[in-house]
Coordinates of C-alpha atoms and ligand atoms in Angstrom, one line a residue:
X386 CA 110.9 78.7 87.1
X387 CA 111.5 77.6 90.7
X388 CA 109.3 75.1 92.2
X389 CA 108.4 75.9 96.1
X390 CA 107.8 73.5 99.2
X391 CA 105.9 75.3 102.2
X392 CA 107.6 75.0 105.8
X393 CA 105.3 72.8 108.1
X394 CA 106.6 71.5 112.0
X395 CA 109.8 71.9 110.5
X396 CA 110.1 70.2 107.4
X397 CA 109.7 71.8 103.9
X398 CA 106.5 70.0 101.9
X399 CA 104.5 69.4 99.2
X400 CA 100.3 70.0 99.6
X401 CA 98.7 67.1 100.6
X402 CA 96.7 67.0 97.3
X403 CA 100.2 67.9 95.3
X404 CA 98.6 71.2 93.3
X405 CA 100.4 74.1 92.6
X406 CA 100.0 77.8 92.1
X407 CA 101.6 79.8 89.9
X408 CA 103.2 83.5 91.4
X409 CA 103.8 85.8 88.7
X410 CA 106.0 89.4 88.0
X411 CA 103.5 92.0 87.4
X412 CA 105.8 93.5 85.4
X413 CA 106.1 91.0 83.1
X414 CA 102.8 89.0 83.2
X415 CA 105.2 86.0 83.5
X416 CA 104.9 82.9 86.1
X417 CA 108.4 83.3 88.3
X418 CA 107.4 80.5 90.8
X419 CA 105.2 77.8 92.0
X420 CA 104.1 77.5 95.4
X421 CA 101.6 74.5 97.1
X422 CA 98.3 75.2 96.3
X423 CA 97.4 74.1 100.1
X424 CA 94.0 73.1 101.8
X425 CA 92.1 71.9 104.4
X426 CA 94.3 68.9 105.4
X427 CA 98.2 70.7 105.3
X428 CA 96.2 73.6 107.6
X429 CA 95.3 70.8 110.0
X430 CA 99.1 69.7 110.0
X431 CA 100.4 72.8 110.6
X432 CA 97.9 73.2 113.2
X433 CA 98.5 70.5 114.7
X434 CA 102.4 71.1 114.7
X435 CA 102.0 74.2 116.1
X436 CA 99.2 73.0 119.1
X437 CA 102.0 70.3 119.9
X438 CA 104.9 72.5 120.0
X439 CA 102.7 75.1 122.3
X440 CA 101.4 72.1 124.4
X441 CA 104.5 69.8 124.7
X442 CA 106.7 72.3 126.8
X443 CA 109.8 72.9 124.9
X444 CA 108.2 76.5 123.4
X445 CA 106.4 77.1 126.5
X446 CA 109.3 76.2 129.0
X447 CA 111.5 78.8 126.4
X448 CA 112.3 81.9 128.7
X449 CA 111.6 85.4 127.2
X450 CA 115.9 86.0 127.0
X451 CA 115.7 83.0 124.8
X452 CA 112.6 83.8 122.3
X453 CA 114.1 87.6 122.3
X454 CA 117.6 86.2 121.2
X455 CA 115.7 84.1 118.2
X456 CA 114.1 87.4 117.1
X457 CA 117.2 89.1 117.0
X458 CA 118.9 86.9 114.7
X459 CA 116.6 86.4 112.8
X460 CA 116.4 90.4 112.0
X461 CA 120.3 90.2 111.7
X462 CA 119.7 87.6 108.8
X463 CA 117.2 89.6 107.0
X464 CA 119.5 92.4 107.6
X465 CA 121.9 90.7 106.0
X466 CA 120.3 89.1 103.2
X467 CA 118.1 92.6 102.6
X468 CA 119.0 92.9 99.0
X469 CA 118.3 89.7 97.8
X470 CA 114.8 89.9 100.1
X471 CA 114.2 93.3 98.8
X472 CA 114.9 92.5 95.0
X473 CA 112.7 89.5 95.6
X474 CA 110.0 91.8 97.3
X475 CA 109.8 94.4 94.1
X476 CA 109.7 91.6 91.9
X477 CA 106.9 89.6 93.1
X478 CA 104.7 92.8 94.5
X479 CA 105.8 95.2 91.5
X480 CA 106.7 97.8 93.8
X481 CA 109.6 100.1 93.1
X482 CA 113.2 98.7 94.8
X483 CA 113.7 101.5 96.5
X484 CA 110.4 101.1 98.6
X485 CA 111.1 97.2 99.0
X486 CA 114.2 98.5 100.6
X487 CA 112.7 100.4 103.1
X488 CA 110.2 97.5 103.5
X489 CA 112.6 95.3 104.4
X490 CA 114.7 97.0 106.4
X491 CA 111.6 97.8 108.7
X492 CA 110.8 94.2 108.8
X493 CA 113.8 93.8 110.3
X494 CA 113.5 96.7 112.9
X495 CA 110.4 95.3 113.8
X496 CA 112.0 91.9 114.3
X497 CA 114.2 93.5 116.5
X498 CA 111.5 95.6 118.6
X499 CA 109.7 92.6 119.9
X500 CA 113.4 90.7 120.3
X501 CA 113.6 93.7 122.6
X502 CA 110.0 93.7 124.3
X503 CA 110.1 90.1 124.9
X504 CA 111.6 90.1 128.2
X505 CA 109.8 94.1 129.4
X506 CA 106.4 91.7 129.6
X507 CA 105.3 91.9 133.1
X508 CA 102.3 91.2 135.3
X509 CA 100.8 93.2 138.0
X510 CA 100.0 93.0 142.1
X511 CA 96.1 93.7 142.5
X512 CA 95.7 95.3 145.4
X513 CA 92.7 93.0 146.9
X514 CA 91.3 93.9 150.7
X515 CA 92.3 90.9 151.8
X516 CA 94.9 88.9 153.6
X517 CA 96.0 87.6 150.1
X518 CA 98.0 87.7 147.4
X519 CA 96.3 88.5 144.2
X520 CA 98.3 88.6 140.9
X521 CA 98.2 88.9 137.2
X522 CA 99.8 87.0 134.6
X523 CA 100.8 87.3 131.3
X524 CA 100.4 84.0 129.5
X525 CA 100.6 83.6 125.9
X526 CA 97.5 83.1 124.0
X527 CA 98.5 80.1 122.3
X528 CA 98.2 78.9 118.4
X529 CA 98.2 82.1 116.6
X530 CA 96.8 81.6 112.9
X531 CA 97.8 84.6 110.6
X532 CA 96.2 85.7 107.3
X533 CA 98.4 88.8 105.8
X534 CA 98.0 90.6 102.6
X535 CA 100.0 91.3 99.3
X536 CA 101.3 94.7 99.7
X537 CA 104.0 94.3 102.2
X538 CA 104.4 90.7 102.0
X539 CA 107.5 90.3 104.6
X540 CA 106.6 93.5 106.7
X541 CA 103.3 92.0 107.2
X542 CA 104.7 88.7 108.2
X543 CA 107.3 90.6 110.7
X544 CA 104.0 92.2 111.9
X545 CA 102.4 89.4 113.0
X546 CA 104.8 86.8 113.5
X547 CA 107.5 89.3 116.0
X548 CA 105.0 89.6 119.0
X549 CA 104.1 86.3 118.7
X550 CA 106.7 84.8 118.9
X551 CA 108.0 87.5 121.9
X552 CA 104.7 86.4 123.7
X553 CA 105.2 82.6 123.4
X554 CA 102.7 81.9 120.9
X555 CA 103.4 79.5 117.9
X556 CA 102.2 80.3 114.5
X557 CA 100.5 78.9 111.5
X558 CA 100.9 81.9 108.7
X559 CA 99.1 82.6 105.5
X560 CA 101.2 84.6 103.0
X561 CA 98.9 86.1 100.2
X562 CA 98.5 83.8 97.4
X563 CA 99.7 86.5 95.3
X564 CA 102.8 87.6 97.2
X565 CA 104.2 84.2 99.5
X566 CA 107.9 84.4 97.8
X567 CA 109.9 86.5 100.4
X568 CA 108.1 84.8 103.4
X569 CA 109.0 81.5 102.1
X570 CA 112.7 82.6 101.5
X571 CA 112.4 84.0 106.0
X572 CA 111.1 80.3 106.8
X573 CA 114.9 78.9 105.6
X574 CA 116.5 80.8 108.8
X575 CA 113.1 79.3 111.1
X576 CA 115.7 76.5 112.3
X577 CA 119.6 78.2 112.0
X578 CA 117.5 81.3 114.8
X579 CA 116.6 78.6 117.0
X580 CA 113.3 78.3 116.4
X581 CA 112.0 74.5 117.3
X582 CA 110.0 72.7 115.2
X583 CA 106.0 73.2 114.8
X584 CA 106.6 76.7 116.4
X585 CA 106.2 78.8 112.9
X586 CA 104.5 76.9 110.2
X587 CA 103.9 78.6 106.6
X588 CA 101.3 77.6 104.6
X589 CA 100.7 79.0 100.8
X590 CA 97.3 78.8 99.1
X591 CA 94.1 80.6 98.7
X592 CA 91.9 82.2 101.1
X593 CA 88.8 79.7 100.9
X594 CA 91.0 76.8 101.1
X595 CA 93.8 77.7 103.5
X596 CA 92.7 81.1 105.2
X597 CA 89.1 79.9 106.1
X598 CA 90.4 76.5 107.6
X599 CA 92.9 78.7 109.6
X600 CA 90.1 80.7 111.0
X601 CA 87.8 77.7 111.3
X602 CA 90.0 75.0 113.1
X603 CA 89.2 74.6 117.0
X604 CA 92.7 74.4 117.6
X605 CA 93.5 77.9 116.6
X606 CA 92.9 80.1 119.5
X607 CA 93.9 83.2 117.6
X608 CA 93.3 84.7 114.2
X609 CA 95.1 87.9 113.3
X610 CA 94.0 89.3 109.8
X611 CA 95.1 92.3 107.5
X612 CA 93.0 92.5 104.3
X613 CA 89.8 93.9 102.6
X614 CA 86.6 94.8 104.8
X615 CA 84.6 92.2 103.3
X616 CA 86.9 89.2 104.0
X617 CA 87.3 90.6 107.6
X618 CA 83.8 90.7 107.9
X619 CA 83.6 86.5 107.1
X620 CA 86.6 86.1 109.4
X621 CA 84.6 87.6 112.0
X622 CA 81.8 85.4 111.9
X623 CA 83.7 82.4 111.1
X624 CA 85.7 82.7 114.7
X625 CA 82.5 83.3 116.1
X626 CA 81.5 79.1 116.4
X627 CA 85.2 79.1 118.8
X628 CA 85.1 82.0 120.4
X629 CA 88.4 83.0 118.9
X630 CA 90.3 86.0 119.9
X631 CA 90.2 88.4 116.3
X632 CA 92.2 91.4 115.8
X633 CA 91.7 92.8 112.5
X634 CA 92.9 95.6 110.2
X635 CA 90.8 96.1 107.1
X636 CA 91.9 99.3 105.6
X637 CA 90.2 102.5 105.2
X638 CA 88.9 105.5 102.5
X639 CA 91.6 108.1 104.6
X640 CA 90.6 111.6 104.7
X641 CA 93.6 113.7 103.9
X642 CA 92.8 117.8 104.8
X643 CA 94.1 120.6 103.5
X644 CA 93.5 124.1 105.0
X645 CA 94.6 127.1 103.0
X646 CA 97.3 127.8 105.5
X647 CA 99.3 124.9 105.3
X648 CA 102.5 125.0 103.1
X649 CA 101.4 124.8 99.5
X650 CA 104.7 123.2 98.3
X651 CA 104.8 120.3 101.4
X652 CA 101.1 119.7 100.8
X653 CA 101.3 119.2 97.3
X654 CA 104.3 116.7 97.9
X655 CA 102.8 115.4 100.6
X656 CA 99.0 114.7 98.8
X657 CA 100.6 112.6 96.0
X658 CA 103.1 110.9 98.4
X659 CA 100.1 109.7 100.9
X660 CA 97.4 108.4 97.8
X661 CA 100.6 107.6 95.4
X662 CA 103.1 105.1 97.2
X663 CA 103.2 101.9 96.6
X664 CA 101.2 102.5 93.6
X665 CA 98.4 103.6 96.1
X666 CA 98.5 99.7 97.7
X667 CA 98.0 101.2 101.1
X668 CA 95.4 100.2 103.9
X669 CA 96.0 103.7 104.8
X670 CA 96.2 105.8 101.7
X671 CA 95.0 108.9 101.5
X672 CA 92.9 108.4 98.9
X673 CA 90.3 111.4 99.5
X674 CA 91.7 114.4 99.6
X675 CA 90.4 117.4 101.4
X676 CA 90.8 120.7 99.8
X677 CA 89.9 124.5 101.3
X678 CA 87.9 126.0 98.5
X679 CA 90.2 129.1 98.8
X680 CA 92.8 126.8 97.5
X681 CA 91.1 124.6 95.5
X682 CA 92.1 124.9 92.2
X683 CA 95.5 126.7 92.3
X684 CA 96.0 123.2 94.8
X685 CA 94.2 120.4 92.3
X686 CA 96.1 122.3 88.6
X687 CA 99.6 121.8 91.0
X688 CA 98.6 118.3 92.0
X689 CA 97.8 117.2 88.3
X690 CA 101.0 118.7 87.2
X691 CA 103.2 117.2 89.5
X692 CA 101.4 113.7 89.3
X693 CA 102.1 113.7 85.7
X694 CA 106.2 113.7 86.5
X695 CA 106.0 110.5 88.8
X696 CA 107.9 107.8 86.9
X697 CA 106.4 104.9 86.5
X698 CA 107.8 102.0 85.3
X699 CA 110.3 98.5 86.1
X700 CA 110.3 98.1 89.6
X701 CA 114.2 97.3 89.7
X702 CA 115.1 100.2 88.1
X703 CA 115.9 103.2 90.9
X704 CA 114.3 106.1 89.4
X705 CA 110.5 104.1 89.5
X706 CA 108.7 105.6 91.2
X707 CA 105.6 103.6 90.7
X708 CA 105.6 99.9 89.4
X709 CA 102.7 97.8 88.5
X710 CA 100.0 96.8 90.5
X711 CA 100.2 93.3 91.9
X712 CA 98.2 91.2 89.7
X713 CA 95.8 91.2 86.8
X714 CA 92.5 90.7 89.1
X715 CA 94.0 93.7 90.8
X716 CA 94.3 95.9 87.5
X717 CA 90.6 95.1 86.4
X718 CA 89.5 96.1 89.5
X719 CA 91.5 99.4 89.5
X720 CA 90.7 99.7 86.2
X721 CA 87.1 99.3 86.8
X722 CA 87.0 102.2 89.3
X723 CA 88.7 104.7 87.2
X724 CA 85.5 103.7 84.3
X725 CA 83.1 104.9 87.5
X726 CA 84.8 107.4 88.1
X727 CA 85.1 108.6 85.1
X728 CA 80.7 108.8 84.9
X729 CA 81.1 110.4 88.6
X730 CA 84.1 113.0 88.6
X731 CA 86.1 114.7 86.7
X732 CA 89.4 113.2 86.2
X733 CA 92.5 115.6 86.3
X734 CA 95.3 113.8 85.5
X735 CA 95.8 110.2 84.5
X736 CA 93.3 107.8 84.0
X737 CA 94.4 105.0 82.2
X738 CA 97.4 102.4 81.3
X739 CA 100.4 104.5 80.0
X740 CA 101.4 103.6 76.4
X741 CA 104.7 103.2 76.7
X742 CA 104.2 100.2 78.8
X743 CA 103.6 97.4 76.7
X744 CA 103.1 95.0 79.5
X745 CA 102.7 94.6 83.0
X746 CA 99.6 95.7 85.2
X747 CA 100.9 99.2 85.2
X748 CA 98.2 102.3 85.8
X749 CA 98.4 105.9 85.6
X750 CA 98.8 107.5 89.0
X751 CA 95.1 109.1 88.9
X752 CA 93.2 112.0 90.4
X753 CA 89.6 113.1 90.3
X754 CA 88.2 116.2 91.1
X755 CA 84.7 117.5 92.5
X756 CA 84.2 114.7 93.8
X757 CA 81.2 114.0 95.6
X758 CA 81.4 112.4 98.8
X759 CA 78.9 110.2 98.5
X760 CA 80.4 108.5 95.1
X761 CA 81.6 105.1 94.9
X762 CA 85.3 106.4 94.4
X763 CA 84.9 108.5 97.2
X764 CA 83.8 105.5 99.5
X765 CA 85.3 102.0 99.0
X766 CA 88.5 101.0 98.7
X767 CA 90.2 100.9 95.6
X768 CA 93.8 99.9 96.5
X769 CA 95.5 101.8 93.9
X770 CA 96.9 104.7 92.4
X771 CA 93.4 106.5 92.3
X772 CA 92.3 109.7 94.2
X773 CA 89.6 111.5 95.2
X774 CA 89.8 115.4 95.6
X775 CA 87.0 117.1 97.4
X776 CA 86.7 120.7 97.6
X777 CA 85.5 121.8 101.4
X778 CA 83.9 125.2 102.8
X779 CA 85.6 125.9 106.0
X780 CA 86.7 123.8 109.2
X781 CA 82.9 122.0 110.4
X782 CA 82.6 121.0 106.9
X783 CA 86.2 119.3 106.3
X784 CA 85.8 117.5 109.8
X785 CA 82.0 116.0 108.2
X786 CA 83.3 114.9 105.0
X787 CA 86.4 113.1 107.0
X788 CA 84.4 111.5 109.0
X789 CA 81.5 110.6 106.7
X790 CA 82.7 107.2 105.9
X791 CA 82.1 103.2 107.2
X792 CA 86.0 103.3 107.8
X793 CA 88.7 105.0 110.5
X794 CA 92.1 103.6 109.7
X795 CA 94.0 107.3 109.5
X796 CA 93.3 110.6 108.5
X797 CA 96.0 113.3 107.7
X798 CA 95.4 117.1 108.3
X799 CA 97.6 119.8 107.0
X800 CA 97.7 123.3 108.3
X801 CA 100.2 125.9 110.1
X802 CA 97.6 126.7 112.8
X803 CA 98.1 124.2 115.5
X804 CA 94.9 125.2 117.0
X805 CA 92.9 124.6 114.2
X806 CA 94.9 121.5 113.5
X807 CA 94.6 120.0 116.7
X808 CA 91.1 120.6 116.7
X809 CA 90.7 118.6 113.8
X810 CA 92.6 115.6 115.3
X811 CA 90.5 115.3 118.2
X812 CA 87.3 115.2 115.8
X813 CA 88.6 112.4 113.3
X814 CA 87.4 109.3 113.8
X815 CA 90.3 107.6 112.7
X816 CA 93.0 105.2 114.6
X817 CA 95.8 106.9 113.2
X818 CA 96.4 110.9 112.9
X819 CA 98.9 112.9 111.0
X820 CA 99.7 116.1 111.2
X821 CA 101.8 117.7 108.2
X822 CA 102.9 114.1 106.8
X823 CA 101.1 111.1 105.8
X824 CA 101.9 107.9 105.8
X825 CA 105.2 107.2 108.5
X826 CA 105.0 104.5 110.0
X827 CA 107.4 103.8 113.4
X828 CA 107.1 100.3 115.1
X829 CA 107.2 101.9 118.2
X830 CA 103.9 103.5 117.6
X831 CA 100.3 101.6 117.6
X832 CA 98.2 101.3 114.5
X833 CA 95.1 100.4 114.0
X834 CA 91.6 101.0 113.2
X835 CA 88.3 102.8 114.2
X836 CA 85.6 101.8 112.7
X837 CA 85.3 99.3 110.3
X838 CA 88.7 99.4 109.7
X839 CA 89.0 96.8 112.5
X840 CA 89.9 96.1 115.7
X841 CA 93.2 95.5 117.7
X842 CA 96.4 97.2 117.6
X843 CA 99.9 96.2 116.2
X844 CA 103.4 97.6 117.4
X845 CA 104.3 98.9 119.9
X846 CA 103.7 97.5 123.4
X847 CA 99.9 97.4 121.8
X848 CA 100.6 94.3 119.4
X849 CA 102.2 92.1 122.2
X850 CA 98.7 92.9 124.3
X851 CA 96.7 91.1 121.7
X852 CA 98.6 87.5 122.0
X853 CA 98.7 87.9 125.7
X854 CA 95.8 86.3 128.1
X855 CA 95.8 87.3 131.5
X856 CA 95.7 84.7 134.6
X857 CA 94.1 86.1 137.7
X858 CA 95.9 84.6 140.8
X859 CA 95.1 84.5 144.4
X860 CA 97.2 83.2 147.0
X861 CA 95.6 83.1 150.6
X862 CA 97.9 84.2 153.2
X863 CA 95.7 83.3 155.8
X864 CA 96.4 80.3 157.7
X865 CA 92.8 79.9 159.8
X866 CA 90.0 77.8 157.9
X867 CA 87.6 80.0 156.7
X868 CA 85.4 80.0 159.5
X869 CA 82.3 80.4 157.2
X870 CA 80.3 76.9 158.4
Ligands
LIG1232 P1 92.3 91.2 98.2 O1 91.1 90.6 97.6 O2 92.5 92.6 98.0 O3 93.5 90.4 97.9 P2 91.7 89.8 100.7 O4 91.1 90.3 101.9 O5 90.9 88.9 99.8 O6 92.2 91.1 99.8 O7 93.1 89.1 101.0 C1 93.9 89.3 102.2 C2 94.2 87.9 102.7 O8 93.1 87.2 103.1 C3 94.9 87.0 101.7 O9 95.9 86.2 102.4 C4 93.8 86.1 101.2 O10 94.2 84.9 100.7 C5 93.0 85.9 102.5 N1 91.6 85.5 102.3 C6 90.8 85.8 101.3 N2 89.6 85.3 101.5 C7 89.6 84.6 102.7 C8 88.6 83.9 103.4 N3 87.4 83.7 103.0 N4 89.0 83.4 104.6 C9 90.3 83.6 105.1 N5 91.2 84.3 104.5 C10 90.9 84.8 103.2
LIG1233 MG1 90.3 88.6 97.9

């Protein structure tokens, strides 16, 4: 079992208080790695490392060419290194290899999106009346502290660490307690890309003791959080006492509707594929789905059917198509749901551990049907291979079911009518749409929520916007005193 350090201003330590925490293989139950159980007082070093290299000059004097040129080989080294990163990925996560492959490679692209953007940031002339010069700058926000989630461990990272960087920001990161393996494995390029010291610091532990001191530490100017509603909720009122800046994405209950016109094969494919990948790990799954009553149970007999062929099992073998969940907390919890729903639904398909799995956190890619909207399964978040399927009258009532929920991450709607289908999208509260398809995601594209799914946008020119301040200048041209007194 290999013993971790955590990457602070440069160096590779221990936790102040020297305690450990173990990172398992949901596949096996077993321990794979240690990792510093941080706190209170390695946050306020990597803080501080990070307020020094912002305030000292080095990072700040850096120009964009030069922090575009450290993103870019840094994405040529993940690139590089993608199968060892994406082997490490499935292992640690559970999710299939396949998936950790595409995972990684769009960390990478995502690497290289900001490497690009980084030098297309530009200010603005504001035309004032006067005899003056009035400008706006773009100035980086300054100590960024990041809190990211299990289920894309190193996308996640690439997420929030890419546009700061690109903007001039430094960083103080929390990987997932559950998931910190293929971040840590990034931090050894930090240096060789030509990042200086104090400008990206990692720190590994649990969310009281490192994410709370991230979001509570005056010197943080920034907090950027993916992660569950109720956390996000305490993040917000924590950054309250420093007027922190606070984007936030805090996944959703997405609506995914099916009209009786849309392609009965593609949206068959396309339900299991949107609740389904990643073993249904997804801010954005579509974990209630919408069906036409027309269709309703020639749609929910296919949908059990097919679910039954998805092959679950090792996450490094290439035919998985579902591995475990991430942790045993994680499977209780899932678990848990499927016993309500169970007393509020009726289950179709799945619904339990399969038996040919003797361990790991594996569970049954699950669907229930006539479900009421208004059930627990139908409105929090489960985070796992659960769905809801909820039969729906005609257009007014598939757009008030969608919508009749605390969150608006995305929504999917499926039909060949682009009328109706476009009507639909403009009635979804949600930050992200799809039409046909569920679930691509392009770096070049925003996402975010409505809602409370959160606030703020990533990608895209979006996530740059959100570790940028803007400096109002004005620069009199007029030579004469004012003439006022
Ligand atoms: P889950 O419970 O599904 O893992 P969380 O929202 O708890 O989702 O976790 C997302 C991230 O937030 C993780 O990195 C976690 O350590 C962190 N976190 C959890 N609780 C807090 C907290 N009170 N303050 C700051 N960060 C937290
Ligand atoms: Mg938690």
């Amino acid at each position: 079992m290999k013993r971790e350090r955590m990457y602070i201003n440069g160096g590779w330590v221990d936790s102040v208080r020297g305690a450990y925490l173990p990172v398992y293989d949901p596949s096996t139950e077993e321990v794979i790695a240690e990792v510093p159980d941080a706190g209170a007082q390695d946050v306020d070093g990597a803080v501080q490392a990070a307020r020094a290299a912002f305030d000292n000059g080095d990072w700040s004097n850096t120009t964009a060419q030069e922090r575009g040129r450290i993103l870019f080989r840094l994405a040529e080294r993940v690139r590089k290194e993608s199968a060892m990163l994406a082997e490490l990925e499935a292992r640690n996560c559970g999710k299939p290899i396949v998936e950790a492959e595409y995972d990684i490679a769009d960390a990478a692209t995502c690497l290289e999106y900001y490497g690009g953007l980084a030098t297309k940031v530009m200010g603005h002339v504001n035309p004032v009346p006067d005899n003056a010069l009035s400008l706006s700058l773009r100035e980086p926000m300054g100590v960024a502290g990041q809190i990211i989630p299990w289920n894309y461990p190193l996308l996640m990272a690439a997420w929030k660490l890419a546009p700061a960087i690109a903007a001039g920001c430094t960083c103080v990161l929390k990987p997932a307690e559950q998931t910190p393996l293929t971040v840590l494995e990034f931090a050894k390029w930090f240096c060789d890309a030509g990042l200086p010291r104090g400008v990206v610091n990692v720190v590994t532990g649990f969310g009281e003791t490192v994410g709370a001191p991230i979001v509570q530490h005056p010197d943080v100017d920034k907090v950027a959080f993916t992660g569950s509603a109720a956390v996000g909720k305490q993040i917000m009122k924590m950054a309250a006492d420093t007027v922190k800046r606070v984007t936030l994405e805090l996944g959703g209950k997405s609506p995914n509707v099916f009209f009786a016109d849309s392609d009965f094969e593609a949206a068959i494919d396309g339900a299991l594929f949107a609740v389904f990948i990643n073993q249904g790990e997804v801010c954005s799954a579509g974990s209630r789905i919408l069906v036409e009553r027309s269709i309703y149970p020639k749609f929910l007999e296919a949908l059990a059917e097919k679910s039954k062929r998805i092959k679950l099992g090792p996450p490094l073998e290439r035919e998985t198509k579902m591995g475990p969940l991430v942790s045993k907390e994680q499977h209780e919890r899932v678990c848990a749901y499927i016993e309500v729903g169970k007393k509020e639904a009726k289950l179709a398909s799945g619904g339990g551990c399969p038996p040919s799995l003797q361990r790991g956190y594996y569970v049954e890619p699950t669907i229930f049907y006539d479900v009421d909207n208004n059930a627990r399964i139908a409105r929090e978040e489960i985070f796992g291979p659960v769905a809801a399927v909820i039969p729906f009258a005609n257009e007014a009532e598939a757009i008030r079911i969608a919508n009749d929920t605390p969150y608006g991450l995305a929504a999917a709607v499926w039909s060949r009518d682009i009328f109706k289908a476009f009507r639909v999208v403009k009635a979804l509260r949600a930050g992200i749409v799809w039409v046909n398809h569920m679930q691509p995601t392009y770096v070049e594209a925003p996402w975010g929520g409505y809602k409370q799914s959160g606030f703020g946008r990533e990608l895209g020119p979006w996530g740059i916007e959100e570790y940028l301040e803007t400096k109002q200048v004005y620069i009199n041209l007029n030579e004469q005193p004012i003439g006022w007194y």
